[in-house]
Tab-separated table of C-alpha atoms in Angstrom:
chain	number	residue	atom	x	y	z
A	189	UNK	CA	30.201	39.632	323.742
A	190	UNK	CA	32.981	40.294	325.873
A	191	UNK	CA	33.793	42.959	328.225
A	192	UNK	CA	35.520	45.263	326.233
A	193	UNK	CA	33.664	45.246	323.732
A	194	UNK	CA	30.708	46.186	325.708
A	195	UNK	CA	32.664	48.936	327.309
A	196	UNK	CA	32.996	49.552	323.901
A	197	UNK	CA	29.912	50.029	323.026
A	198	UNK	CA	28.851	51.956	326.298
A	199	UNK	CA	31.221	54.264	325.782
A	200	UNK	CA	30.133	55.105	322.263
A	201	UNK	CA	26.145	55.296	323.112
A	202	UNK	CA	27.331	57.781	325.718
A	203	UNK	CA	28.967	59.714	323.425
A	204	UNK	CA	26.225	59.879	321.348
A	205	UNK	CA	24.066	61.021	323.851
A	206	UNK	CA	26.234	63.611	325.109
A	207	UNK	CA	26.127	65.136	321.077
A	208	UNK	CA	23.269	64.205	320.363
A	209	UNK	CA	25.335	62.196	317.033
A	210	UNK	CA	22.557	60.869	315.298
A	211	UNK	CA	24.051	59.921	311.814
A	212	UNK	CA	26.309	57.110	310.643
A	213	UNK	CA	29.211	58.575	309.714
A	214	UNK	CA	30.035	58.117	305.389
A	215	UNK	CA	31.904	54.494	304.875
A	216	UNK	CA	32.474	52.491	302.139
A	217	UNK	CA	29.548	49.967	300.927
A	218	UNK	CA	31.666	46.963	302.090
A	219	UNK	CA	31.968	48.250	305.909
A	220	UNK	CA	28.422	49.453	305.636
A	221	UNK	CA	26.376	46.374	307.508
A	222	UNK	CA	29.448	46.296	310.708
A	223	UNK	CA	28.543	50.341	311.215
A	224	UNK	CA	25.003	49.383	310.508
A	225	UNK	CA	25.577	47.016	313.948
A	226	UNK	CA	27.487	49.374	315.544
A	227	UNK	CA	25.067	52.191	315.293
A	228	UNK	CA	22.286	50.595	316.252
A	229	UNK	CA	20.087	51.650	312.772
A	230	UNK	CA	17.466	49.485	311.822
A	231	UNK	CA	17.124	51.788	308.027
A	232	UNK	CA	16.282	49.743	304.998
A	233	UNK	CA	19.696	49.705	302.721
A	234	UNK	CA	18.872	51.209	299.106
A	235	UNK	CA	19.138	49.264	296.184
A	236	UNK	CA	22.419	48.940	294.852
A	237	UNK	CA	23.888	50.328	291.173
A	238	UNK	CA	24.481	46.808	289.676
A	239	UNK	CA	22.609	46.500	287.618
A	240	UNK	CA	22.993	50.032	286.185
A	241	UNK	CA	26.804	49.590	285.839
A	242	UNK	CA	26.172	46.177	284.357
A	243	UNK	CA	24.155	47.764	281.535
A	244	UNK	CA	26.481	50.613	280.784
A	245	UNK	CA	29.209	47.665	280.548
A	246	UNK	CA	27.420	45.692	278.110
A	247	UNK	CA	25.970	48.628	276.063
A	248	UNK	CA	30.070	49.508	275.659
A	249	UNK	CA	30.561	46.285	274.808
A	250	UNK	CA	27.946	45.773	272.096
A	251	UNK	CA	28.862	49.282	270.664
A	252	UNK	CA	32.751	48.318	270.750
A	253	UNK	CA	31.526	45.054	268.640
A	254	UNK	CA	29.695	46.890	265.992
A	255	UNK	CA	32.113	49.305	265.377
A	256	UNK	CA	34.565	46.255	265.143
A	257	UNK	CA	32.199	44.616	263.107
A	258	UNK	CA	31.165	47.705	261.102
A	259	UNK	CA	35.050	49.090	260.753
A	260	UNK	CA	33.155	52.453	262.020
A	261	UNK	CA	35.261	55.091	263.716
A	262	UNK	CA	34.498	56.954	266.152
A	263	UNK	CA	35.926	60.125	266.655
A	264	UNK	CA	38.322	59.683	264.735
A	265	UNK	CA	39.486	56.251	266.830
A	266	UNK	CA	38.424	53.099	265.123
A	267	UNK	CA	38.838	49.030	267.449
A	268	UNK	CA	42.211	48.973	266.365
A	269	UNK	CA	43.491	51.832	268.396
A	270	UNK	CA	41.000	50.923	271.292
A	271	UNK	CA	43.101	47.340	271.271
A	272	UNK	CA	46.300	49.071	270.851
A	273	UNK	CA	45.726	51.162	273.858
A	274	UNK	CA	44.260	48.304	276.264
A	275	UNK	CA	47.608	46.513	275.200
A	276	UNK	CA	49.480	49.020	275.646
A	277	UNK	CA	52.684	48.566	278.713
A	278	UNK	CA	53.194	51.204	280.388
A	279	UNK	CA	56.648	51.289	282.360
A	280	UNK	CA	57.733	51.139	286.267
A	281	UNK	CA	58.504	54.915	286.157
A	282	UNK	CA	55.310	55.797	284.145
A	283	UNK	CA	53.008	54.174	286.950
A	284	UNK	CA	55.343	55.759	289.768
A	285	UNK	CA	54.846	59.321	288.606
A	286	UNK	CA	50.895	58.880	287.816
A	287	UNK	CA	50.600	57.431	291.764
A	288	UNK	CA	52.624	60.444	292.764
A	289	UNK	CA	50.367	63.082	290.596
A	290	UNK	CA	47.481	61.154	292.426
A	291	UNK	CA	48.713	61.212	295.892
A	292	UNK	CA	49.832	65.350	295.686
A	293	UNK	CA	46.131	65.840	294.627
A	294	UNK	CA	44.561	63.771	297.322
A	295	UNK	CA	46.658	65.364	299.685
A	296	UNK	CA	45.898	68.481	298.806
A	297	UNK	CA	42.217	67.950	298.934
A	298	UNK	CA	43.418	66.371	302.836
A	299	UNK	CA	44.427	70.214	303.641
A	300	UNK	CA	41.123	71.708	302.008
């Protein structure tokens, strides 16, 4: 470990004493084990949603099969219009005003 680093990490258990910060502050599951580290926590991680997402994906995919197989539709939408959709292009000003709708509304949430 090198110096500033452990001025680093002076500095921040100082700070922590001085507000008595006892929480790790929200950050996404990839960065979780380097704040993990940082902080000092020795708390068991929870189990993870994999497998729960990885059920939901193949109970869509089963039921997108059967109604395939079965020619079934759906509300009104039947596998054909489910493939026309996934194949569907969308254009380069299509894509630029969705990412602009997207970034007025996290902005806005930003200033809440």
């Amino acid at each position: 470990m090198n110096h500033s680093e452990e001025r680093r990490r002076e500095l921040l258990r100082q700070t922590r004493q001085l507000y008595d910060d006892s929480w790790i502050p929200a950050v996404h599951p990839r960065y979780g084990n380097i704040c993990r580290n940082l902080y000092g926590t020795d708390e068991e991680v929870q189990g993870g949603s994999f497998v729960l997402r990885l059920s939901l994906v193949i109970l869509l995919f089963v039921c997108y099969v059967w109604m395939d197989y079965a020619e079934v539709p759906v509300m009104n939408v039947d596998s054909k219009q489910i493939v026309t959709q996934i194949e569907k292009q969308m254009n380069m000003e299509e894509l630029q005003e969705v990412s602009l709708i997207f970034s007025e509304r996290i902005k806005e949430k930003i200033r809440e």
